[in-house]
PDB file of C-alpha atoms in Angstrom:
ATOM      1  CA  UNK A   1     177.777  49.704 -26.671  1.00 42.00           C
ATOM      2  CA  UNK A   2     175.593  51.983 -29.173  1.00 43.00           C
ATOM      3  CA  UNK A   3     176.995  52.454 -32.314  1.00 44.00           C
ATOM      4  CA  UNK A   4     177.756  56.801 -33.043  1.00 46.00           C
ATOM      5  CA  UNK A   5     175.206  58.912 -34.282  1.00 45.00           C
ATOM      6  CA  UNK A   6     177.236  60.801 -36.976  1.00 43.00           C
ATOM      7  CA  UNK A   7     178.493  56.876 -38.548  1.00 45.00           C
ATOM      8  CA  UNK A   8     175.888  57.434 -41.192  1.00 43.00           C
ATOM      9  CA  UNK A   9     176.121  60.858 -42.411  1.00 43.00           C
ATOM     10  CA  UNK A  10     180.254  60.333 -42.098  1.00 45.00           C
ATOM     11  CA  UNK A  11     181.098  56.697 -43.817  1.00 44.00           C
ATOM     12  CA  UNK A  12     179.054  58.161 -47.268  1.00 42.00           C
ATOM     13  CA  UNK A  13     182.046  61.510 -47.090  1.00 39.00           C
ATOM     14  CA  UNK A  14     184.664  58.836 -46.467  1.00 41.00           C
ATOM     15  CA  UNK A  15     183.754  56.114 -49.573  1.00 40.00           C
ATOM     16  CA  UNK A  16     183.883  58.961 -51.885  1.00 35.00           C
ATOM     17  CA  UNK A  17     187.029  60.901 -50.806  1.00 38.00           C
ATOM     18  CA  UNK A  18     189.997  60.688 -52.551  1.00 36.00           C
ATOM     19  CA  UNK A  19     193.251  58.781 -52.002  1.00 37.00           C
ATOM     20  CA  UNK A  20     191.143  56.316 -49.146  1.00 39.00           C
ATOM     21  CA  UNK A  21     190.905  53.052 -49.645  1.00 40.00           C
ATOM     22  CA  UNK A  22     193.538  50.057 -50.223  1.00 40.00           C
ATOM     23  CA  UNK A  23     196.552  50.451 -51.040  1.00 42.00           C
ATOM     24  CA  UNK A  24     197.238  50.328 -54.931  1.00 37.00           C
ATOM     25  CA  UNK A  25     199.451  47.720 -56.541  1.00 39.00           C
ATOM     26  CA  UNK A  26     201.945  50.142 -56.503  1.00 37.00           C
ATOM     27  CA  UNK A  27     201.357  51.774 -53.085  1.00 40.00           C
ATOM     28  CA  UNK A  28     204.968  49.876 -51.641  1.00 40.00           C
ATOM     29  CA  UNK A  29     206.993  51.426 -54.545  1.00 36.00           C
ATOM     30  CA  UNK A  30     205.554  54.590 -54.964  1.00 39.00           C
ATOM     31  CA  UNK A  31     206.332  55.277 -51.006  1.00 51.00           C
ATOM     32  CA  UNK A  32     202.800  55.251 -49.601  1.00 84.00           C
ATOM     33  CA  UNK A  33     202.817  54.250 -46.465  1.00 94.00           C
ATOM     34  CA  UNK A  34     200.386  51.178 -45.359  1.00 97.00           C
ATOM     35  CA  UNK A  35     197.375  52.806 -43.149  1.00 97.00           C
ATOM     36  CA  UNK A  36     196.475  50.207 -40.210  1.00 98.00           C
ATOM     37  CA  UNK A  37     194.088  51.265 -37.789  1.00 97.00           C
ATOM     38  CA  UNK A  38     194.301  49.493 -34.168  1.00 97.00           C
ATOM     39  CA  UNK A  39     191.022  48.757 -31.946  1.00 96.00           C
ATOM     40  CA  UNK A  40     193.259  49.335 -28.757  1.00 96.00           C
ATOM     41  CA  UNK A  41     196.918  49.973 -27.107  1.00 95.00           C
ATOM     42  CA  UNK A  42     198.662  45.805 -27.391  1.00 97.00           C
ATOM     43  CA  UNK A  43     197.091  45.164 -31.117  1.00 98.00           C
ATOM     44  CA  UNK A  44     198.640  48.828 -32.224  1.00 98.00           C
ATOM     45  CA  UNK A  45     201.646  47.919 -30.272  1.00 98.00           C
ATOM     46  CA  UNK A  46     202.438  44.375 -32.172  1.00 98.00           C
ATOM     47  CA  UNK A  47     201.421  46.768 -35.616  1.00 98.00           C
ATOM     48  CA  UNK A  48     203.484  49.000 -35.157  1.00 98.00           C
ATOM     49  CA  UNK A  49     206.816  46.296 -34.371  1.00 98.00           C
ATOM     50  CA  UNK A  50     205.818  43.975 -37.332  1.00 98.00           C
ATOM     51  CA  UNK A  51     204.935  47.136 -40.090  1.00 98.00           C
ATOM     52  CA  UNK A  52     207.948  49.247 -38.870  1.00 96.00           C
ATOM     53  CA  UNK A  53     208.559  52.437 -41.178  1.00 96.00           C
ATOM     54  CA  UNK A  54     206.255  50.898 -43.628  1.00 97.00           C
ATOM     55  CA  UNK A  55     203.020  52.109 -42.296  1.00 97.00           C
ATOM     56  CA  UNK A  56     201.012  54.060 -39.942  1.00 97.00           C
ATOM     57  CA  UNK A  57     199.263  52.707 -36.864  1.00 97.00           C
ATOM     58  CA  UNK A  58     196.466  54.452 -34.907  1.00 96.00           C
ATOM     59  CA  UNK A  59     195.155  53.245 -31.948  1.00 95.00           C
ATOM     60  CA  UNK A  60     191.132  53.874 -31.704  1.00 94.00           C
ATOM     61  CA  UNK A  61     191.605  54.081 -28.357  1.00 91.00           C
ATOM     62  CA  UNK A  62     192.656  56.824 -26.338  1.00 86.00           C
ATOM     63  CA  UNK A  63     195.639  56.741 -23.431  1.00 83.00           C
ATOM     64  CA  UNK A  64     194.333  56.689 -20.443  1.00 76.00           C
ATOM     65  CA  UNK A  65     190.891  54.896 -21.668  1.00 78.00           C
ATOM     66  CA  UNK A  66     189.428  52.122 -20.535  1.00 77.00           C
ATOM     67  CA  UNK A  67     189.273  49.306 -24.109  1.00 80.00           C
ATOM     68  CA  UNK A  68     186.408  48.026 -22.242  1.00 72.00           C
ATOM     69  CA  UNK A  69     184.095  51.686 -23.026  1.00 68.00           C
ATOM     70  CA  UNK A  70     185.834  53.336 -25.557  1.00 66.00           C
ATOM     71  CA  UNK A  71     183.543  54.548 -28.317  1.00 73.00           C
ATOM     72  CA  UNK A  72     184.702  56.056 -31.365  1.00 84.00           C
ATOM     73  CA  UNK A  73     184.972  59.913 -32.311  1.00 85.00           C
ATOM     74  CA  UNK A  74     184.047  60.625 -35.977  1.00 89.00           C
ATOM     75  CA  UNK A  75     187.714  61.160 -36.470  1.00 90.00           C
ATOM     76  CA  UNK A  76     188.696  57.486 -35.544  1.00 90.00           C
ATOM     77  CA  UNK A  77     185.562  56.393 -37.616  1.00 90.00           C
ATOM     78  CA  UNK A  78     187.780  58.263 -40.652  1.00 93.00           C
ATOM     79  CA  UNK A  79     190.496  56.363 -39.191  1.00 93.00           C
ATOM     80  CA  UNK A  80     188.496  53.127 -39.602  1.00 94.00           C
ATOM     81  CA  UNK A  81     186.872  53.114 -42.819  1.00 94.00           C
ATOM     82  CA  UNK A  82     189.652  54.633 -44.825  1.00 94.00           C
ATOM     83  CA  UNK A  83     192.355  52.047 -42.883  1.00 97.00           C
ATOM     84  CA  UNK A  84     194.073  49.852 -45.014  1.00 98.00           C
ATOM     85  CA  UNK A  85     194.121  47.372 -42.391  1.00 98.00           C
ATOM     86  CA  UNK A  86     191.647  46.948 -39.364  1.00 98.00           C
ATOM     87  CA  UNK A  87     192.812  45.495 -36.082  1.00 98.00           C
ATOM     88  CA  UNK A  88     189.677  44.515 -34.522  1.00 97.00           C
ATOM     89  CA  UNK A  89     188.993  42.356 -31.101  1.00 97.00           C
ATOM     90  CA  UNK A  90     185.024  41.720 -31.016  1.00 95.00           C
ATOM     91  CA  UNK A  91     184.500  40.150 -27.661  1.00 93.00           C
ATOM     92  CA  UNK A  92     186.590  43.258 -26.196  1.00 93.00           C
ATOM     93  CA  UNK A  93     185.152  46.004 -28.177  1.00 94.00           C
ATOM     94  CA  UNK A  94     182.112  45.394 -30.256  1.00 93.00           C
ATOM     95  CA  UNK A  95     181.735  48.826 -31.375  1.00 92.00           C
ATOM     96  CA  UNK A  96     184.771  48.783 -33.638  1.00 94.00           C
ATOM     97  CA  UNK A  97     184.309  45.068 -35.048  1.00 95.00           C
ATOM     98  CA  UNK A  98     180.984  46.106 -36.150  1.00 94.00           C
ATOM     99  CA  UNK A  99     182.374  49.471 -37.305  1.00 94.00           C
ATOM    100  CA  UNK A 100     185.052  47.650 -39.251  1.00 95.00           C
ATOM    101  CA  UNK A 101     182.745  44.924 -40.721  1.00 95.00           C
ATOM    102  CA  UNK A 102     180.898  47.520 -42.407  1.00 93.00           C
ATOM    103  CA  UNK A 103     182.862  50.516 -43.799  1.00 92.00           C
ATOM    104  CA  UNK A 104     186.569  49.443 -43.099  1.00 94.00           C
ATOM    105  CA  UNK A 105     187.285  49.699 -47.180  1.00 92.00           C
ATOM    106  CA  UNK A 106     190.752  47.473 -46.644  1.00 97.00           C
ATOM    107  CA  UNK A 107     191.271  44.143 -45.069  1.00 97.00           C
ATOM    108  CA  UNK A 108     190.023  43.511 -41.602  1.00 98.00           C
ATOM    109  CA  UNK A 109     191.975  41.315 -39.334  1.00 98.00           C
ATOM    110  CA  UNK A 110     190.071  40.160 -36.195  1.00 98.00           C
ATOM    111  CA  UNK A 111     191.885  38.434 -33.147  1.00 97.00           C
ATOM    112  CA  UNK A 112     189.834  36.053 -32.611  1.00 95.00           C
ATOM    113  CA  UNK A 113     189.868  34.902 -36.140  1.00 96.00           C
ATOM    114  CA  UNK A 114     193.960  34.081 -35.438  1.00 96.00           C
ATOM    115  CA  UNK A 115     194.415  33.676 -31.604  1.00 96.00           C
ATOM    116  CA  UNK A 116     193.250  30.443 -29.384  1.00 92.00           C
ATOM    117  CA  UNK A 117     190.754  32.431 -26.925  1.00 94.00           C
ATOM    118  CA  UNK A 118     190.568  30.630 -23.273  1.00 93.00           C
ATOM    119  CA  UNK A 119     187.052  29.985 -21.528  1.00 89.00           C
ATOM    120  CA  UNK A 120     186.562  32.691 -19.086  1.00 82.00           C
ATOM    121  CA  UNK A 121     186.797  31.767 -15.318  1.00 69.00           C
ATOM    122  CA  UNK A 122     189.075  28.476 -16.170  1.00 53.00           C
ATOM    123  CA  UNK A 123     192.645  30.293 -14.981  1.00 49.00           C
ATOM    124  CA  UNK A 124     193.917  29.479 -18.175  1.00 43.00           C
ATOM    125  CA  UNK A 125     196.179  26.851 -16.746  1.00 42.00           C
ATOM    126  CA  UNK A 126     197.345  24.665 -19.737  1.00 38.00           C
ATOM    127  CA  UNK A 127     200.279  23.400 -20.967  1.00 40.00           C
ATOM    128  CA  UNK A 128     199.469  24.134 -23.838  1.00 40.00           C
ATOM    129  CA  UNK A 129     197.683  27.219 -26.175  1.00 38.00           C
ATOM    130  CA  UNK A 130     194.877  24.677 -27.909  1.00 38.00           C
ATOM    131  CA  UNK A 131     194.199  22.663 -24.638  1.00 37.00           C
ATOM    132  CA  UNK A 132     191.995  25.988 -22.384  1.00 33.00           C
ATOM    133  CA  UNK A 133     188.973  23.086 -20.966  1.00 34.00           C
ATOM    134  CA  UNK A 134     185.569  23.793 -21.716  1.00 35.00           C
ATOM    135  CA  UNK A 135     184.051  26.095 -18.166  1.00 34.00           C
ATOM    136  CA  UNK A 136     182.591  28.917 -18.788  1.00 34.00           C
ATOM    137  CA  UNK A 137     182.011  32.305 -16.744  1.00 33.00           C
ATOM    138  CA  UNK A 138     178.984  34.830 -16.304  1.00 38.00           C
ATOM    139  CA  UNK A 139     179.685  38.655 -16.030  1.00 42.00           C
ATOM    140  CA  UNK A 140     177.370  40.949 -15.321  1.00 38.00           C
ATOM    141  CA  UNK A 141     179.300  43.664 -16.809  1.00 37.00           C
ATOM    142  CA  UNK A 142     179.755  43.370 -20.698  1.00 41.00           C
ATOM    143  CA  UNK A 143     179.066  40.834 -22.631  1.00 44.00           C
ATOM    144  CA  UNK A 144     181.959  38.540 -23.122  1.00 45.00           C
ATOM    145  CA  UNK A 145     180.685  35.253 -24.058  1.00 56.00           C
ATOM    146  CA  UNK A 146     182.147  32.005 -23.169  1.00 82.00           C
ATOM    147  CA  UNK A 147     186.147  33.260 -23.530  1.00 89.00           C
ATOM    148  CA  UNK A 148     188.395  35.791 -22.010  1.00 93.00           C
ATOM    149  CA  UNK A 149     189.447  38.222 -24.412  1.00 95.00           C
ATOM    150  CA  UNK A 150     192.318  38.981 -22.229  1.00 95.00           C
ATOM    151  CA  UNK A 151     194.901  36.907 -24.643  1.00 97.00           C
ATOM    152  CA  UNK A 152     197.668  39.764 -25.072  1.00 98.00           C
ATOM    153  CA  UNK A 153     198.789  38.837 -21.237  1.00 97.00           C
ATOM    154  CA  UNK A 154     200.431  35.767 -22.521  1.00 98.00           C
ATOM    155  CA  UNK A 155     203.119  36.488 -24.723  1.00 98.00           C
ATOM    156  CA  UNK A 156     202.934  33.475 -26.797  1.00 98.00           C
ATOM    157  CA  UNK A 157     199.573  34.775 -28.118  1.00 98.00           C
ATOM    158  CA  UNK A 158     201.065  37.947 -28.976  1.00 98.00           C
ATOM    159  CA  UNK A 159     203.299  36.011 -31.118  1.00 98.00           C
ATOM    160  CA  UNK A 160     200.878  34.758 -32.993  1.00 98.00           C
ATOM    161  CA  UNK A 161     198.956  37.621 -33.371  1.00 98.00           C
ATOM    162  CA  UNK A 162     202.197  38.718 -34.809  1.00 98.00           C
ATOM    163  CA  UNK A 163     202.757  36.469 -37.389  1.00 98.00           C
ATOM    164  CA  UNK A 164     199.229  36.588 -38.930  1.00 98.00           C
ATOM    165  CA  UNK A 165     199.380  40.579 -39.143  1.00 98.00           C
ATOM    166  CA  UNK A 166     202.545  40.293 -41.143  1.00 98.00           C
ATOM    167  CA  UNK A 167     200.563  37.401 -43.303  1.00 98.00           C
ATOM    168  CA  UNK A 168     197.902  40.595 -43.920  1.00 98.00           C
ATOM    169  CA  UNK A 169     200.710  43.358 -44.436  1.00 98.00           C
ATOM    170  CA  UNK A 170     202.477  41.627 -47.301  1.00 98.00           C
ATOM    171  CA  UNK A 171     199.492  40.903 -49.026  1.00 98.00           C
ATOM    172  CA  UNK A 172     198.492  44.556 -48.882  1.00 98.00           C
ATOM    173  CA  UNK A 173     201.874  45.835 -49.271  1.00 98.00           C
ATOM    174  CA  UNK A 174     204.157  42.878 -51.384  1.00 98.00           C
ATOM    175  CA  UNK A 175     207.399  44.770 -51.709  1.00 97.00           C
ATOM    176  CA  UNK A 176     207.549  44.725 -47.961  1.00 97.00           C
ATOM    177  CA  UNK A 177     207.095  41.706 -47.590  1.00 98.00           C
ATOM    178  CA  UNK A 178     210.324  40.000 -46.312  1.00 98.00           C
ATOM    179  CA  UNK A 179     210.587  43.037 -44.162  1.00 98.00           C
ATOM    180  CA  UNK A 180     207.388  41.963 -42.333  1.00 98.00           C
ATOM    181  CA  UNK A 181     208.362  38.616 -41.888  1.00 98.00           C
ATOM    182  CA  UNK A 182     211.783  39.671 -40.628  1.00 98.00           C
ATOM    183  CA  UNK A 183     210.036  41.845 -37.982  1.00 98.00           C
ATOM    184  CA  UNK A 184     207.535  38.856 -36.956  1.00 98.00           C
ATOM    185  CA  UNK A 185     210.124  36.434 -37.066  1.00 98.00           C
ATOM    186  CA  UNK A 186     212.052  39.197 -34.222  1.00 98.00           C
ATOM    187  CA  UNK A 187     208.924  40.417 -32.446  1.00 98.00           C
ATOM    188  CA  UNK A 188     208.560  36.085 -31.489  1.00 98.00           C
ATOM    189  CA  UNK A 189     212.133  36.126 -30.009  1.00 98.00           C
ATOM    190  CA  UNK A 190     211.331  39.177 -27.534  1.00 98.00           C
ATOM    191  CA  UNK A 191     208.401  37.794 -26.992  1.00 98.00           C
ATOM    192  CA  UNK A 192     209.649  34.297 -26.118  1.00 98.00           C
ATOM    193  CA  UNK A 193     212.550  35.882 -24.105  1.00 98.00           C
ATOM    194  CA  UNK A 194     209.909  37.236 -21.705  1.00 98.00           C
ATOM    195  CA  UNK A 195     207.804  33.914 -21.527  1.00 98.00           C
ATOM    196  CA  UNK A 196     210.981  32.344 -20.097  1.00 98.00           C
ATOM    197  CA  UNK A 197     211.545  35.291 -17.792  1.00 98.00           C
ATOM    198  CA  UNK A 198     208.152  34.098 -16.717  1.00 98.00           C
ATOM    199  CA  UNK A 199     208.993  30.968 -16.823  1.00 98.00           C
ATOM    200  CA  UNK A 200     211.822  31.357 -14.268  1.00 98.00           C
ATOM    201  CA  UNK A 201     210.202  34.596 -12.214  1.00 98.00           C
ATOM    202  CA  UNK A 202     207.746  32.282 -10.989  1.00 97.00           C
ATOM    203  CA  UNK A 203     208.893  29.012 -10.839  1.00 95.00           C
ATOM    204  CA  UNK A 204     209.478  27.689  -7.006  1.00 90.00           C
ATOM    205  CA  UNK A 205     207.090  31.104  -5.108  1.00 95.00           C
ATOM    206  CA  UNK A 206     205.953  30.596  -1.760  1.00 96.00           C
ATOM    207  CA  UNK A 207     202.661  31.496  -3.049  1.00 95.00           C
ATOM    208  CA  UNK A 208     200.393  31.231  -6.037  1.00 95.00           C
ATOM    209  CA  UNK A 209     197.045  32.834  -5.284  1.00 96.00           C
ATOM    210  CA  UNK A 210     196.795  36.548  -6.660  1.00 96.00           C
ATOM    211  CA  UNK A 211     193.783  38.769  -5.675  1.00 95.00           C
ATOM    212  CA  UNK A 212     193.425  41.050  -8.118  1.00 93.00           C
ATOM    213  CA  UNK A 213     190.962  43.873  -8.809  1.00 88.00           C
ATOM    214  CA  UNK A 214     188.931  42.194 -12.085  1.00 81.00           C
ATOM    215  CA  UNK A 215     189.345  39.256 -14.165  1.00 87.00           C
ATOM    216  CA  UNK A 216     191.920  40.089 -16.030  1.00 91.00           C
ATOM    217  CA  UNK A 217     194.903  37.947 -15.701  1.00 95.00           C
ATOM    218  CA  UNK A 218     193.525  34.869 -16.468  1.00 95.00           C
ATOM    219  CA  UNK A 219     195.997  34.229 -19.311  1.00 97.00           C
ATOM    220  CA  UNK A 220     199.312  34.654 -16.566  1.00 97.00           C
ATOM    221  CA  UNK A 221     197.771  31.267 -15.113  1.00 96.00           C
ATOM    222  CA  UNK A 222     199.908  28.992 -17.234  1.00 94.00           C
ATOM    223  CA  UNK A 223     203.106  30.421 -15.141  1.00 97.00           C
ATOM    224  CA  UNK A 224     201.573  28.283 -12.289  1.00 96.00           C
ATOM    225  CA  UNK A 225     199.416  31.188 -10.889  1.00 96.00           C
ATOM    226  CA  UNK A 226     195.910  31.462  -9.516  1.00 95.00           C
ATOM    227  CA  UNK A 227     194.366  34.415 -10.001  1.00 95.00           C
ATOM    228  CA  UNK A 228     191.322  35.639  -7.427  1.00 93.00           C
ATOM    229  CA  UNK A 229     189.271  38.705  -9.004  1.00 90.00           C
ATOM    230  CA  UNK A 230     187.304  41.454  -6.957  1.00 89.00           C
ATOM    231  CA  UNK A 231     184.861  41.670 -10.416  1.00 75.00           C
ATOM    232  CA  UNK A 232     184.338  39.688 -12.853  1.00 65.00           C
ATOM    233  CA  UNK A 233     185.780  40.043 -16.474  1.00 55.00           C
ATOM    234  CA  UNK A 234     184.787  43.925 -16.652  1.00 60.00           C
ATOM    235  CA  UNK A 235     186.300  46.801 -14.208  1.00 60.00           C
ATOM    236  CA  UNK A 236     182.700  48.105 -13.459  1.00 61.00           C
ATOM    237  CA  UNK A 237     181.535  44.285 -12.643  1.00 66.00           C
ATOM    238  CA  UNK A 238     180.194  44.516  -8.397  1.00 73.00           C
ATOM    239  CA  UNK A 239     181.400  41.881  -6.184  1.00 77.00           C
ATOM    240  CA  UNK A 240     178.446  40.564  -3.845  1.00 80.00           C
ATOM    241  CA  UNK A 241     178.918  40.080  -0.334  1.00 84.00           C
ATOM    242  CA  UNK A 242     179.386  36.266  -0.498  1.00 86.00           C
ATOM    243  CA  UNK A 243     182.750  37.501  -3.001  1.00 84.00           C
ATOM    244  CA  UNK A 244     183.921  39.538  -0.776  1.00 87.00           C
ATOM    245  CA  UNK A 245     183.404  36.784   2.295  1.00 90.00           C
ATOM    246  CA  UNK A 246     185.632  34.415   0.453  1.00 90.00           C
ATOM    247  CA  UNK A 247     188.724  36.878  -0.454  1.00 93.00           C
ATOM    248  CA  UNK A 248     188.766  37.390   2.886  1.00 93.00           C
ATOM    249  CA  UNK A 249     189.366  33.689   3.927  1.00 93.00           C
ATOM    250  CA  UNK A 250     191.370  33.137   0.915  1.00 93.00           C
ATOM    251  CA  UNK A 251     193.705  35.937   2.274  1.00 94.00           C
ATOM    252  CA  UNK A 252     193.968  34.068   5.799  1.00 93.00           C
ATOM    253  CA  UNK A 253     194.490  30.579   4.852  1.00 93.00           C
ATOM    254  CA  UNK A 254     196.633  31.087   2.112  1.00 94.00           C
ATOM    255  CA  UNK A 255     199.060  33.677   3.996  1.00 95.00           C
ATOM    256  CA  UNK A 256     198.482  36.152   1.056  1.00 95.00           C
ATOM    257  CA  UNK A 257     200.073  39.742   1.441  1.00 94.00           C
ATOM    258  CA  UNK A 258     198.798  41.865  -1.594  1.00 95.00           C
ATOM    259  CA  UNK A 259     195.830  42.788  -3.377  1.00 93.00           C
ATOM    260  CA  UNK A 260     196.221  44.451  -6.615  1.00 94.00           C
ATOM    261  CA  UNK A 261     194.514  47.030  -8.067  1.00 90.00           C
ATOM    262  CA  UNK A 262     194.875  48.414 -11.425  1.00 86.00           C
ATOM    263  CA  UNK A 263     195.922  51.834 -13.179  1.00 81.00           C
ATOM    264  CA  UNK A 264     192.671  52.390 -15.607  1.00 74.00           C
ATOM    265  CA  UNK A 265     190.179  51.374 -13.669  1.00 70.00           C
ATOM    266  CA  UNK A 266     188.869  51.947  -9.658  1.00 72.00           C
ATOM    267  CA  UNK A 267     191.386  51.137  -7.078  1.00 78.00           C
ATOM    268  CA  UNK A 268     188.416  51.661  -4.122  1.00 83.00           C
ATOM    269  CA  UNK A 269     187.831  47.951  -4.430  1.00 83.00           C
ATOM    270  CA  UNK A 270     191.507  46.714  -4.150  1.00 87.00           C
ATOM    271  CA  UNK A 271     192.255  49.486  -1.285  1.00 88.00           C
ATOM    272  CA  UNK A 272     189.397  48.333   0.829  1.00 86.00           C
ATOM    273  CA  UNK A 273     189.313  45.041   0.875  1.00 90.00           C
ATOM    274  CA  UNK A 274     193.392  45.175   1.591  1.00 89.00           C
ATOM    275  CA  UNK A 275     192.212  47.735   4.634  1.00 89.00           C
ATOM    276  CA  UNK A 276     189.621  45.176   5.320  1.00 89.00           C
ATOM    277  CA  UNK A 277     192.358  42.766   5.621  1.00 90.00           C
ATOM    278  CA  UNK A 278     195.196  44.175   6.566  1.00 92.00           C
ATOM    279  CA  UNK A 279     197.341  43.793   3.663  1.00 93.00           C
ATOM    280  CA  UNK A 280     199.352  46.107   1.258  1.00 93.00           C
ATOM    281  CA  UNK A 281     198.218  47.484  -1.908  1.00 92.00           C
ATOM    282  CA  UNK A 282     199.812  47.210  -5.387  1.00 94.00           C
ATOM    283  CA  UNK A 283     199.472  48.011  -9.077  1.00 93.00           C
ATOM    284  CA  UNK A 284     199.091  44.966 -11.716  1.00 94.00           C
ATOM    285  CA  UNK A 285     198.797  46.536 -14.389  1.00 94.00           C
ATOM    286  CA  UNK A 286     196.468  44.454 -17.507  1.00 93.00           C
ATOM    287  CA  UNK A 287     197.572  46.935 -20.625  1.00 95.00           C
ATOM    288  CA  UNK A 288     194.664  47.493 -22.083  1.00 92.00           C
ATOM    289  CA  UNK A 289     196.165  50.660 -22.672  1.00 90.00           C
ATOM    290  CA  UNK A 290     198.968  53.692 -21.481  1.00 88.00           C
ATOM    291  CA  UNK A 291     198.103  55.114 -18.530  1.00 80.00           C
ATOM    292  CA  UNK A 292     198.768  58.735 -20.884  1.00 70.00           C
ATOM    293  CA  UNK A 293     200.008  59.815 -23.568  1.00 62.00           C
ATOM    294  CA  UNK A 294     203.195  61.252 -22.337  1.00 64.00           C
ATOM    295  CA  UNK A 295     204.175  57.544 -20.975  1.00 71.00           C
ATOM    296  CA  UNK A 296     207.400  56.299 -21.899  1.00 85.00           C
ATOM    297  CA  UNK A 297     206.472  52.576 -21.070  1.00 91.00           C
ATOM    298  CA  UNK A 298     205.673  50.368 -23.750  1.00 95.00           C
ATOM    299  CA  UNK A 299     203.908  46.089 -23.672  1.00 97.00           C
ATOM    300  CA  UNK A 300     207.321  44.967 -22.478  1.00 98.00           C
ATOM    301  CA  UNK A 301     208.604  46.914 -20.126  1.00 97.00           C
ATOM    302  CA  UNK A 302     204.607  47.015 -18.114  1.00 96.00           C
ATOM    303  CA  UNK A 303     205.173  42.984 -18.605  1.00 98.00           C
ATOM    304  CA  UNK A 304     207.730  43.210 -16.921  1.00 98.00           C
ATOM    305  CA  UNK A 305     206.445  45.261 -14.307  1.00 97.00           C
ATOM    306  CA  UNK A 306     203.963  43.121 -13.693  1.00 97.00           C
ATOM    307  CA  UNK A 307     206.279  40.360 -13.372  1.00 98.00           C
ATOM    308  CA  UNK A 308     208.296  42.156 -10.719  1.00 98.00           C
ATOM    309  CA  UNK A 309     205.095  42.737  -8.549  1.00 97.00           C
ATOM    310  CA  UNK A 310     204.155  39.146  -9.067  1.00 97.00           C
ATOM    311  CA  UNK A 311     207.120  38.111  -7.610  1.00 97.00           C
ATOM    312  CA  UNK A 312     207.556  40.386  -4.531  1.00 96.00           C
ATOM    313  CA  UNK A 313     203.656  39.625  -3.696  1.00 96.00           C
ATOM    314  CA  UNK A 314     204.189  35.524  -3.892  1.00 96.00           C
ATOM    315  CA  UNK A 315     207.682  35.866  -2.382  1.00 95.00           C
ATOM    316  CA  UNK A 316     209.416  34.560  -5.885  1.00 94.00           C
TER     317      UNK A 316
END
C-alpha cells in the first residue's frame, strides 16, 4: 500500500499546531483526555475498555471497511499524528504502522511487540500461547510475512493486549494508572470467561473441520477445530482449481454441513462452493471491523455469535 501523497504536506502543519502532542505531566489533573488512535476495530475496542472515560479513542478504519485495505485519509492522518498513543498492527496495516512511526508525537504501541503471533497456516492448535509451531504459509494477497495477524480471535491474546495498553496509558497519564490497571484486570476477566465459553461450547462436537472463506480463524484452532480456507490470509486471494477440488473432497469425507462466508468480504466463493456441494451457508465474522456505523454489536457479542454458528455447523 502507498502512503497518502497528502502526508508530507499535512505533517508539518500538524507538528506546529498548538495543543497537539503528548499530554503534559499535569494532564491527568487538568481534565484533558488522552487521545488514542487505533488502526482498526479490535485495537480500538481494547483501548476503549481499558481507558474508559479518561480517553478519546479514534478508530482509523471506517465501519464497513476491510482492515486489510484501509488507507489513511487526511483527517485520520491528523488524528494519528496528534495522538498521545497510537495502536498499530504492522503485519495487517503496514501503512498505518509506517505513518505512526514517522509522525505520531506521542507513544506508538505495535501489537507485535506485546502479543505472541502464531505462524501462518498452522491452525494454531496449541495449549500454550508461546507454543505455536514453526510452519509458514504463502499468501498471494497481502504480504503478512510468516505470521498470522488475526490474533484478536484468541480472547486471551486480547487480554494480553489490554494489559499492555494499560501500561502505556499509565505512563502517559499517571493519575489514571489505578483506573487503567483495574479496567485491564476486569477486561481480562471478561475475556477469560469468553475463553471458557468457547472451550466448553466446542467440546464433544460431531465434526471438527470448518470451511471458511479466508484464512482468518486459525487462532480458534486452540479449541480443537481445524479451519480450511477457500482463500488465503487475505480476503482477495483467489483459490486454485486444486484448492476447490480438495475442499469438495474434504466436505464429502468429513460430512460437513456448512460453508462459512464473512460480513465484510465477498460471499461469492463460499456461496459457489456451497451450491456445488449441496451445503448451506452461514456467516463467521473475522471481527476486523463492525459492519456499519449503526451496529449495536461489539467484540464480545460477535465472538459469541461466532460460537453459536460453529456449534450449529459442527453438531456440538
